[in-house]
Short mmCIF file of C-alpha atoms in Angstrom, two decimals:
data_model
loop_
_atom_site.label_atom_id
_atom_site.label_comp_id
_atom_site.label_asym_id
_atom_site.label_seq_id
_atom_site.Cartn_x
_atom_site.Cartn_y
_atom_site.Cartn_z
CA UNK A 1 1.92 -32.65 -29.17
CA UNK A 2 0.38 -30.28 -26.58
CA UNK A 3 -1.73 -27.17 -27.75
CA UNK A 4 -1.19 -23.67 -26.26
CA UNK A 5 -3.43 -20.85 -26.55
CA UNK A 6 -1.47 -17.28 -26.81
CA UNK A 7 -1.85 -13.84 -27.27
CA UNK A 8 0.74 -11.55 -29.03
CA UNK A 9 1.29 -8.21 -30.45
CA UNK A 10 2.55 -8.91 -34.34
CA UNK A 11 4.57 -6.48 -36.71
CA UNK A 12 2.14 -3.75 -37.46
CA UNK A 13 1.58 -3.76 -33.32
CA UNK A 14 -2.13 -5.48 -33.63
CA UNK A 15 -3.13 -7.77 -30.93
CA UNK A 16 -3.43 -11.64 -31.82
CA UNK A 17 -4.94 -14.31 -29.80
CA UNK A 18 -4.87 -17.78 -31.42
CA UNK A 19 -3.83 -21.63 -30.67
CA UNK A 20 -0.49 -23.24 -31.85
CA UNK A 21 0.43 -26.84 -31.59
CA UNK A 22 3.98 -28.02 -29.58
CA UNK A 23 5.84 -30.32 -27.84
CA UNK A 24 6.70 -28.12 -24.87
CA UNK A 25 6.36 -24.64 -23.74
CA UNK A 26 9.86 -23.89 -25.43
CA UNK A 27 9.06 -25.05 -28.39
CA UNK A 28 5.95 -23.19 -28.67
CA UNK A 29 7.91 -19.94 -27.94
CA UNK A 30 10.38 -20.55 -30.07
CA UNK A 31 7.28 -21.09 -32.74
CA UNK A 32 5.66 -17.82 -32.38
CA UNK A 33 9.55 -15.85 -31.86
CA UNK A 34 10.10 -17.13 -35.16
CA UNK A 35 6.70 -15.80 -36.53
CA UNK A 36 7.97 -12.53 -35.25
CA UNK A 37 5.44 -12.48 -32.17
CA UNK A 38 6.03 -9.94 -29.12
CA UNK A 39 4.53 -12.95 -26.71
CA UNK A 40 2.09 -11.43 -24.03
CA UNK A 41 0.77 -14.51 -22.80
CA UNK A 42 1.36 -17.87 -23.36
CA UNK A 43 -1.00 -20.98 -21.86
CA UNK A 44 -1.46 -25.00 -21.77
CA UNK A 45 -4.78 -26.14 -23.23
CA UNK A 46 -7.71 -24.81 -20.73
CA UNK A 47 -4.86 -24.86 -17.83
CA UNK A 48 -4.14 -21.65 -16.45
CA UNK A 49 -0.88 -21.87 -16.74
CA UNK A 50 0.29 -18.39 -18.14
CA UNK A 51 3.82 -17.57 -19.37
CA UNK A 52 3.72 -14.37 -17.71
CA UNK A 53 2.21 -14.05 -14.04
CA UNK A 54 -1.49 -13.11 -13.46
CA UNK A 55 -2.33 -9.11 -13.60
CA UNK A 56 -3.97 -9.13 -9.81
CA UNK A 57 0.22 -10.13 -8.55
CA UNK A 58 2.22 -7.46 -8.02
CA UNK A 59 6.12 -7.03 -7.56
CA UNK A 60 6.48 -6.49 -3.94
CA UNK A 61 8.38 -3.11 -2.81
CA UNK A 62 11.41 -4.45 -1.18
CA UNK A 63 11.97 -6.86 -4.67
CA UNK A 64 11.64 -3.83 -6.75
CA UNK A 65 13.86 -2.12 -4.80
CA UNK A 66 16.96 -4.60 -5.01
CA UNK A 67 16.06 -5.28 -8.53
CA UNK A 68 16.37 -1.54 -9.67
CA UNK A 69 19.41 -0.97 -7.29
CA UNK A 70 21.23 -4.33 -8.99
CA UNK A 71 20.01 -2.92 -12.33
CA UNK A 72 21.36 0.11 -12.18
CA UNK A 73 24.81 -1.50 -10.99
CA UNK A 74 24.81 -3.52 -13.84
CA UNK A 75 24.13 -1.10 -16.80
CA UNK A 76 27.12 1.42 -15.24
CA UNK A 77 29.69 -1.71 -14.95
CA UNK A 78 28.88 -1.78 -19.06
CA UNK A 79 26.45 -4.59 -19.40
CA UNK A 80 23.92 -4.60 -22.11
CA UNK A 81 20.02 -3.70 -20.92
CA UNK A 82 19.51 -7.17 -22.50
CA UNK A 83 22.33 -9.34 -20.76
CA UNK A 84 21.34 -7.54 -17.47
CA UNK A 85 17.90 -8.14 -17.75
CA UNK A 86 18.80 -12.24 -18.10
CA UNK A 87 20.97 -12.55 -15.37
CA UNK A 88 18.65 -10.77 -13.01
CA UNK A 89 15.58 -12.98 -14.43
CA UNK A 90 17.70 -15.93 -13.53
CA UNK A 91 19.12 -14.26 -10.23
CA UNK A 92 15.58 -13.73 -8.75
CA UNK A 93 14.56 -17.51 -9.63
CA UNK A 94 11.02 -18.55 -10.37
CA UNK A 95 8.67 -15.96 -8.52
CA UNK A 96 6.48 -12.77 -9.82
CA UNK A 97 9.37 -10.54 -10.92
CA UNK A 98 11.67 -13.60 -12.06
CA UNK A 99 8.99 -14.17 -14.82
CA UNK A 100 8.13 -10.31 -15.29
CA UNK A 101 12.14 -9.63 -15.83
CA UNK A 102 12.46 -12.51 -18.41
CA UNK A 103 9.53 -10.98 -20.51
CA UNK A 104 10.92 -7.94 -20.56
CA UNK A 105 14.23 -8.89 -21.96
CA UNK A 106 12.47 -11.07 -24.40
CA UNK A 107 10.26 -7.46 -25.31
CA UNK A 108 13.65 -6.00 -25.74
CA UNK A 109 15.43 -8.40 -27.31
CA UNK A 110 12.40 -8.12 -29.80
CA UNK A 111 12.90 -4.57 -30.62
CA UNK A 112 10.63 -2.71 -28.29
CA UNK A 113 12.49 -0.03 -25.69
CA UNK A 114 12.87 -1.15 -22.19
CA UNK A 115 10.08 1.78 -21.51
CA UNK A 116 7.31 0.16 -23.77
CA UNK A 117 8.09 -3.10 -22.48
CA UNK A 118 7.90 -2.10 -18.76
CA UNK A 119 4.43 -0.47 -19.48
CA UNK A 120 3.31 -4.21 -20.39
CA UNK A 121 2.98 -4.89 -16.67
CA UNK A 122 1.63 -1.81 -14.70
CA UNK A 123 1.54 -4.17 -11.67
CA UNK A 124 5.21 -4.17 -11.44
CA UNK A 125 6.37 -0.85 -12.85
CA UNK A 126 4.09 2.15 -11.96
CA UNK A 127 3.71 5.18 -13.83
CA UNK A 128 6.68 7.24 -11.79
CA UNK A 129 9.06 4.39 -12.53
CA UNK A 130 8.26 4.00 -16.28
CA UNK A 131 8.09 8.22 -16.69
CA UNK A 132 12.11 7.89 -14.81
CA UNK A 133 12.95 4.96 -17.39
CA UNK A 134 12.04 7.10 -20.33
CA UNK A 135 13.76 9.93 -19.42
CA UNK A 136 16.58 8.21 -18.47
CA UNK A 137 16.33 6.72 -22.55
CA UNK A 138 15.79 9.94 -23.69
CA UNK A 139 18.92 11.91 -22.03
CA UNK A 140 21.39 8.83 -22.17
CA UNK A 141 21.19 8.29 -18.75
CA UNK A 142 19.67 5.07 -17.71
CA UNK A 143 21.99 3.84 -15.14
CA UNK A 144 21.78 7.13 -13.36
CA UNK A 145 18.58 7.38 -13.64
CA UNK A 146 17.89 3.97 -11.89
CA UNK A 147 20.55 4.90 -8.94
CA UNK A 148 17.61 7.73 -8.40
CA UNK A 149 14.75 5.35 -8.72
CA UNK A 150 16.34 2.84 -6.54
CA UNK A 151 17.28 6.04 -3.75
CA UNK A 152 13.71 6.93 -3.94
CA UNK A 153 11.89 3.68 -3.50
CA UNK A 154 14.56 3.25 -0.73
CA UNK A 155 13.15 6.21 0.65
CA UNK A 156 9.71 5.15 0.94
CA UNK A 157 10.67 1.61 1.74
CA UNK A 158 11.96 3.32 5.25
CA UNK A 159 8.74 5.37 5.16
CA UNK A 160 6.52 2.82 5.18
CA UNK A 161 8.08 0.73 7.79
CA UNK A 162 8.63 3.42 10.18
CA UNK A 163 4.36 3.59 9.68
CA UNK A 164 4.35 -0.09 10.54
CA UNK A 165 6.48 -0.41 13.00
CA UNK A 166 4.37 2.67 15.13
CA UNK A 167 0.89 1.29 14.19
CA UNK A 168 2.49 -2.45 15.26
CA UNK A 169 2.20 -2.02 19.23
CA UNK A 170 -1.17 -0.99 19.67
CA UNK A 171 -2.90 -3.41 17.28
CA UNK A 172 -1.24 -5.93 19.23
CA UNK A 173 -2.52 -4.96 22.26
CA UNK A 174 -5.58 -3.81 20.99
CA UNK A 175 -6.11 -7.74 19.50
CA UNK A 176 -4.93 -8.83 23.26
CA UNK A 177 -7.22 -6.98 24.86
CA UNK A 178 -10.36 -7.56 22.81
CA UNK A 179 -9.07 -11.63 22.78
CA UNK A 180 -8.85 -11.85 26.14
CA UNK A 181 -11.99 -10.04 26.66
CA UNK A 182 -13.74 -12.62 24.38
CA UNK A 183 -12.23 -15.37 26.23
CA UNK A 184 -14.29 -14.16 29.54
CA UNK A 185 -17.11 -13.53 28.00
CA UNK A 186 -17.76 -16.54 26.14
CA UNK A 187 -15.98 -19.42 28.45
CA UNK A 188 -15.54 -17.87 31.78
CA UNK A 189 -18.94 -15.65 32.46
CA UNK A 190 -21.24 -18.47 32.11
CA UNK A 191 -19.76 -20.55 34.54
CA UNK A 192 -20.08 -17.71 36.77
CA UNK A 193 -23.72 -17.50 36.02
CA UNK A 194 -24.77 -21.00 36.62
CA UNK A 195 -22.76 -20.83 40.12
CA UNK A 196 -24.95 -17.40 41.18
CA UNK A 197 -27.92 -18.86 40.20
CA UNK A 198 -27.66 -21.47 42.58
CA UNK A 199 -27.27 -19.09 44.86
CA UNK A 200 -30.96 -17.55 45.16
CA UNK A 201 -30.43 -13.83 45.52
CA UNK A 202 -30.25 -10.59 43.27
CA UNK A 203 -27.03 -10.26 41.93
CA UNK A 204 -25.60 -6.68 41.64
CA UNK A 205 -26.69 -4.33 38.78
CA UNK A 206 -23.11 -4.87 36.78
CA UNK A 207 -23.00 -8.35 36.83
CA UNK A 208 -26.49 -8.54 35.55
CA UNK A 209 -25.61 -6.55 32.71
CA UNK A 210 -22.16 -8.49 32.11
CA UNK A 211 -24.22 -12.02 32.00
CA UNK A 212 -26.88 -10.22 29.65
CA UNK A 213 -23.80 -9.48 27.46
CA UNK A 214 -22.55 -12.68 27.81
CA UNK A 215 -25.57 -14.05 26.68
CA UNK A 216 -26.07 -11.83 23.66
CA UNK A 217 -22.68 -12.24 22.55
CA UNK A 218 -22.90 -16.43 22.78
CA UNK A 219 -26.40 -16.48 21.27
CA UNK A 220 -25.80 -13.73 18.81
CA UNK A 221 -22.04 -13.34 17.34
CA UNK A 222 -22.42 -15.36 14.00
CA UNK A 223 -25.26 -12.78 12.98
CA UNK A 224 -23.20 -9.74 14.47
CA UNK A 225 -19.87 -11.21 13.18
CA UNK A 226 -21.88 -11.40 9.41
CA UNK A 227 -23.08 -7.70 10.33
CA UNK A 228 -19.98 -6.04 10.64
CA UNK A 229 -17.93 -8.49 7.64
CA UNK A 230 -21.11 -6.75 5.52
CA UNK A 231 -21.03 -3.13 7.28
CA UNK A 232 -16.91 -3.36 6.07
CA UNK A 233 -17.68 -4.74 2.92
CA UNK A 234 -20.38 -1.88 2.34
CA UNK A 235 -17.84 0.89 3.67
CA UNK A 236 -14.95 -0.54 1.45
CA UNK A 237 -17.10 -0.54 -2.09
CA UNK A 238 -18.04 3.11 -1.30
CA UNK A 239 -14.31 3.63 -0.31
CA UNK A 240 -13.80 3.36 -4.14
CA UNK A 241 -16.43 5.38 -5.34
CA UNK A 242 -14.89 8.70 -6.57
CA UNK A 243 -17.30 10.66 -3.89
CA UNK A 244 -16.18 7.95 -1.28
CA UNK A 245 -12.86 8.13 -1.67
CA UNK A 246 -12.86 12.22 -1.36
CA UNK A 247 -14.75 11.91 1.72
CA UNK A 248 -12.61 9.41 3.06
CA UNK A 249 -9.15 10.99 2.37
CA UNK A 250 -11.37 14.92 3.77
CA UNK A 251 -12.16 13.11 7.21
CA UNK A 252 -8.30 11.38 7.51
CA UNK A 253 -6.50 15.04 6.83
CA UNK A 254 -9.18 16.28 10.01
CA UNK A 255 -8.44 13.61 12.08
CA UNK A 256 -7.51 15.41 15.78
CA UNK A 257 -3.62 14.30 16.11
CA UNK A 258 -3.43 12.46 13.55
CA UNK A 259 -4.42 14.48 11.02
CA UNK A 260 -1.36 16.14 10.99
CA UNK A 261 0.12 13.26 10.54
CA UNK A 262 -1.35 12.13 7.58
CA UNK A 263 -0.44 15.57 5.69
CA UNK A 264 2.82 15.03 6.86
CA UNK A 265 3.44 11.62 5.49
CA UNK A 266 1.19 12.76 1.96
CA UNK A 267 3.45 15.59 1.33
CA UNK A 268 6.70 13.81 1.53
CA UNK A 269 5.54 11.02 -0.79
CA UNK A 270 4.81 13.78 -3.19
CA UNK A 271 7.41 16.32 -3.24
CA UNK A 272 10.02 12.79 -3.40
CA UNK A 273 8.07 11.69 -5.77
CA UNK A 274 8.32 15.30 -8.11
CA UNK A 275 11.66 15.67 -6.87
CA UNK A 276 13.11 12.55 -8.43
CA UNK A 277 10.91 12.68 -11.99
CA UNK A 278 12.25 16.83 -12.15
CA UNK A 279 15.95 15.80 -11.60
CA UNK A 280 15.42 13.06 -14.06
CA UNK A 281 14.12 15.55 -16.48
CA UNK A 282 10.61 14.32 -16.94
CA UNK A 283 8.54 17.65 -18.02
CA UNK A 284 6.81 19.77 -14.79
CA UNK A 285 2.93 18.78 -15.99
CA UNK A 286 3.93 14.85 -16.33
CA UNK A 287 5.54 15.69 -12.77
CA UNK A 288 2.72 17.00 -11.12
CA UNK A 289 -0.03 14.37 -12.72
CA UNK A 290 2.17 11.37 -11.59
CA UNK A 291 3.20 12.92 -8.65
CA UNK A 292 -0.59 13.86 -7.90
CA UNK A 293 -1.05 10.14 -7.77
CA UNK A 294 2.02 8.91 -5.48
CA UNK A 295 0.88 10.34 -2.40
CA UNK A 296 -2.41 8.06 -1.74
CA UNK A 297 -4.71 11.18 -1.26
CA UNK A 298 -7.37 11.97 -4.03
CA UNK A 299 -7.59 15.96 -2.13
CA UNK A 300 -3.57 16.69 -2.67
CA UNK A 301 -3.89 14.97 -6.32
CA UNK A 302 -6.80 17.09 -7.21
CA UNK A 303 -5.23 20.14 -5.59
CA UNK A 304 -2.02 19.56 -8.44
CA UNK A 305 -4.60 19.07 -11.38
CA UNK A 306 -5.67 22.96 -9.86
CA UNK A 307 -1.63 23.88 -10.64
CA UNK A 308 -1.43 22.01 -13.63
CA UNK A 309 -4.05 23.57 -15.19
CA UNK A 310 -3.10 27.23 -13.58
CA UNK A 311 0.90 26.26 -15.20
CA UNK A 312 -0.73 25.26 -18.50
CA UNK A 313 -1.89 29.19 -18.19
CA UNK A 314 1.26 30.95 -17.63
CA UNK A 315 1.51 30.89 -13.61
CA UNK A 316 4.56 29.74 -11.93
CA UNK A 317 4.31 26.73 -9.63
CA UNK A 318 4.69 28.72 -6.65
CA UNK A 319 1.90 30.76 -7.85
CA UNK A 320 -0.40 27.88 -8.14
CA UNK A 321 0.91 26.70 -4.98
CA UNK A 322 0.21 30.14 -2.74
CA UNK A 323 -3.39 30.44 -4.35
CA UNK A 324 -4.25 26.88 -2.12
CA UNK A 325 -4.58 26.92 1.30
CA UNK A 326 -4.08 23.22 1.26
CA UNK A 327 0.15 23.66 1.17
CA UNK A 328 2.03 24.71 3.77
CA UNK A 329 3.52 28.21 3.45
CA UNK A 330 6.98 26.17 4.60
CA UNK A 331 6.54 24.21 1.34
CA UNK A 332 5.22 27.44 -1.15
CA UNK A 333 8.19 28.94 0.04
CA UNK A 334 11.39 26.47 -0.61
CA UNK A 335 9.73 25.90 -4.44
CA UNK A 336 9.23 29.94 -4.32
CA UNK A 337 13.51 30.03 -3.95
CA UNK A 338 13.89 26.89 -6.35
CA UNK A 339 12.41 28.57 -9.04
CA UNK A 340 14.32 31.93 -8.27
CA UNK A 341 17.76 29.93 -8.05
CA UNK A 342 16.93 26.87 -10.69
CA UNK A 343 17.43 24.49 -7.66
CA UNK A 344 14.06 23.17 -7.68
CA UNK A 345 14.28 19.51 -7.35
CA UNK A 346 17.45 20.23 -4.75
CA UNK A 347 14.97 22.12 -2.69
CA UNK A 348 11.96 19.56 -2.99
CA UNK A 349 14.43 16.77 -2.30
CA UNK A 350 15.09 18.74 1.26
CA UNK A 351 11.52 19.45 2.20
CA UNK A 352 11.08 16.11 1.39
CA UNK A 353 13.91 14.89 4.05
CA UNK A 354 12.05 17.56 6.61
CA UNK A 355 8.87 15.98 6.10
CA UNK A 356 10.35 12.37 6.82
CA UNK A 357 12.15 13.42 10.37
CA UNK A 358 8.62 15.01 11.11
CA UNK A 359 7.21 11.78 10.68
CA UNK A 360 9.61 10.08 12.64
CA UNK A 361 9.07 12.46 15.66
CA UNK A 362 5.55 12.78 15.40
CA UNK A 363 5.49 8.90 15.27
CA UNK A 364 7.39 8.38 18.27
CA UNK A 365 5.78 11.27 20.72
CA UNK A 366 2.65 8.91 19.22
CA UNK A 367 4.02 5.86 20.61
CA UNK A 368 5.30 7.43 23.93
CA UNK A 369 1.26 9.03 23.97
CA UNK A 370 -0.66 5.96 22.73
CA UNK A 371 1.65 3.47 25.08
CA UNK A 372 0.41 4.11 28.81
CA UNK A 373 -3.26 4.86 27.40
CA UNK A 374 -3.30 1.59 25.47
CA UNK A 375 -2.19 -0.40 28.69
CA UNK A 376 -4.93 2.06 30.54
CA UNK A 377 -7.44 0.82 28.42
CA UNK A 378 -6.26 -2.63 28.66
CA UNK A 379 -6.74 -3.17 32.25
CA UNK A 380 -9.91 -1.12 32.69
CA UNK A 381 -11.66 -3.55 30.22
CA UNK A 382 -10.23 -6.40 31.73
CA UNK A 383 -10.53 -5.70 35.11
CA UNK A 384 -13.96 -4.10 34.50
CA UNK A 385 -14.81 -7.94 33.55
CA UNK A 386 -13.28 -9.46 36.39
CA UNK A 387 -14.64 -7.07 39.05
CA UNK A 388 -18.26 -7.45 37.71
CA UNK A 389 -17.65 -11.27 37.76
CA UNK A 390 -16.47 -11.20 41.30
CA UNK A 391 -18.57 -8.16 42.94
CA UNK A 392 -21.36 -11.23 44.02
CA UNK A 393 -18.77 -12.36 45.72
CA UNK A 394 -17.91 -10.17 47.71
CA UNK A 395 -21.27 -9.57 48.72
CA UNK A 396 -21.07 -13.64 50.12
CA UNK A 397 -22.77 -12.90 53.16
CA UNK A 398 -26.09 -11.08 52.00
CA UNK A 399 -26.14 -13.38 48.51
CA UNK A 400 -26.36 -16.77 50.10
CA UNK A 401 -29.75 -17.88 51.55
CA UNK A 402 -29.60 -20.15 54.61
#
């Protein structure tokens, strides 16, 4: 007989965390089902091994996103949420969401909505797709409901690699240059210097300075390399302080060039994100305060507490909205004729498909920019090197000493 340590939520909903005695994992389970358990988590002994996965994983996007599309297929062919649930937990096999899908058809199968059983594991299911789940409960509509989630994490799923895919190229050759440059410096320049000094005679003022560098760097880059790991260590703790992180996202949205495009990509992650919770009937303040959190900037999330609060008061949203400097009169203006018509997750939904083909333009007249500058600054640091490494050289005939 092994013993398992588990914690569970019994009948009256109270959390219990005790030890049970079994021959297997099953058999435990089956134990603690019969006891009428909900089963949070479920370990060996003092083994780590947990019967659902560690908090710190999370679902990854592209998962998520075949996983609510399959769902959704599912439920509208018929299926039970239960019966669904089990063939996708077998489907996706033994990783992250395999084990996070079985749990929540167990929670289900135990009584519990599939809402309250998705909110067991905020590291899979955010608060915009549990909001769209409960509405969807609410108004009979699951499987439609899921189509929408499944459209919209589509949508950012393109989003997000269209970001990659531009910032891709010039990390690359950023890494290249900086690699290359390392190579000289540390392998190549001190060879150099032991051949000049056999030569006897002042060596030009750049190639001093490169060997001096060469030096530092050789004697010096463990300190400097623990420096900067504690300098971005330092920066990324005060990125999460509350004042850091308002700082932070204040300097991206000023950023010459590509502060524009930061607003850009914030607003369409936003108005998708209200767009989809309005047309799935989830009420305008839970819109706005999830919405508020989807688009990554703490200054737009603050600026929809600001309408919140002002709706909560008897404004309209496009009153809210035209009182803020921080949206674009574009934007005040489609919600403006959504409210006037009733159309306003229709118009959201287009501003939202504006905001993603500015992206994609502004991303590529990026690349096109950042391209010929990038191999610019590529060869003036390398061939800065080589130059200064060579410029004794060609000063031969006054260097060497006969």
């Amino acid at each position: 007989m092994a013993k398992f340590g588990y914690t569970a939520r019994n009948e009256a909903g109270a959390s219990v965390t005790a030890t049970i005695e079994a021959a297997d994992e099953q058999a435990a389970l089956e134990t603690l089902w019969r006891k009428n358990l909900l089963i949070i988590n479920l370990w060996q002994d003092n083994e780590k091994k947990r019967f659902l996965p560690k908090r710190r994983h999370q679902v990854c996007q592209r998962e998520l996103m075949v996983f609510t599309r399959q769902f959704a297929t599912m439920l509208k062919a018929g299926l039970p949420i239960v019966q669904a649930l089990r063939a996708l937990g077998r489907q996706t096999g033994g990783g992250t969401l395999g084990a996070v899908v079985n749990h929540v058809a167990t929670t289900v199968e135990r009584g519990l909505s599939l809402s309250e059983a998705l909110v067991l594991h905020p590291r899979a299911f955010n608060n915009l797709y549990v909001s769209m789940v409960q509405a969807g409960e609410t108004g009979g509509t699951l499987s439609e409901i899921l189509e929408r989630a499944a459209t919209y994490l589509e949508s950012s799923e393109r989003l997000r690699k269209k970001i990659k895919g531009a910032l891709a190229y010039p990390v690359i050759v950023c890494v290249i240059a900086m690699s290359i440059s390392m190579f000289l410096i540390i392998k190549i320049i001190p060879m150099f210097k032991d051949i000049y000094r056999d030569l006897g005679s002042q060596l030009p003022g750049p190639t001093q300075i490169l060997i001096q560098v060469s030096d530092f760097v050789r004697h010096y880059a463990v300190p400097c390399a623990l420096a900067c790991a504690i300098a971005v260590f330092l920066l990324r703790q005060l990125k999460r302080t509350k004042r850091g992180q308002v700082v932070w996202d204040k300097y991206k949205l000023r950023l010459p060039i590509l502060g524009s495009l930061v607003q850009k990509i914030v607003l369409s992650r936003l108005v998708r994100t209200c767009a989809a919770l309005l047309r799935s009937g989830v009420p305008i303040l839970e819109t706005l305060r999830i919405g508020g959190k989807s688009g990554g900037n703490v200054v737009f999330e603050a600026a929809l507490v600001k309408a919140t609060t002002a709706i909560e008061q008897g404004q309209t949203l496009t009153e809210a909205m035209y009182r803020d400097p921080l949206y674009p009169p574009m934007l005040v203006e489609m919600v403006a004729a959504g409210e006037q018509t009733g159309h306003v997750p229709e118009m959201l939904e287009q501003v939202a498909t504006y905001y993603d083909v500015e992206i994609e333009s502004s991303l590529n007249e990026l690349t096109s920019l950042i391209e010929p500058l990038l191999m610019v600054f590529l060869g003036v640091v390398v061939g800065t090197i080589v130059i200064c490494m060579f410029l004794p050289i060609f000063k031969i005939s006054q260097a060497v000493q006969f």
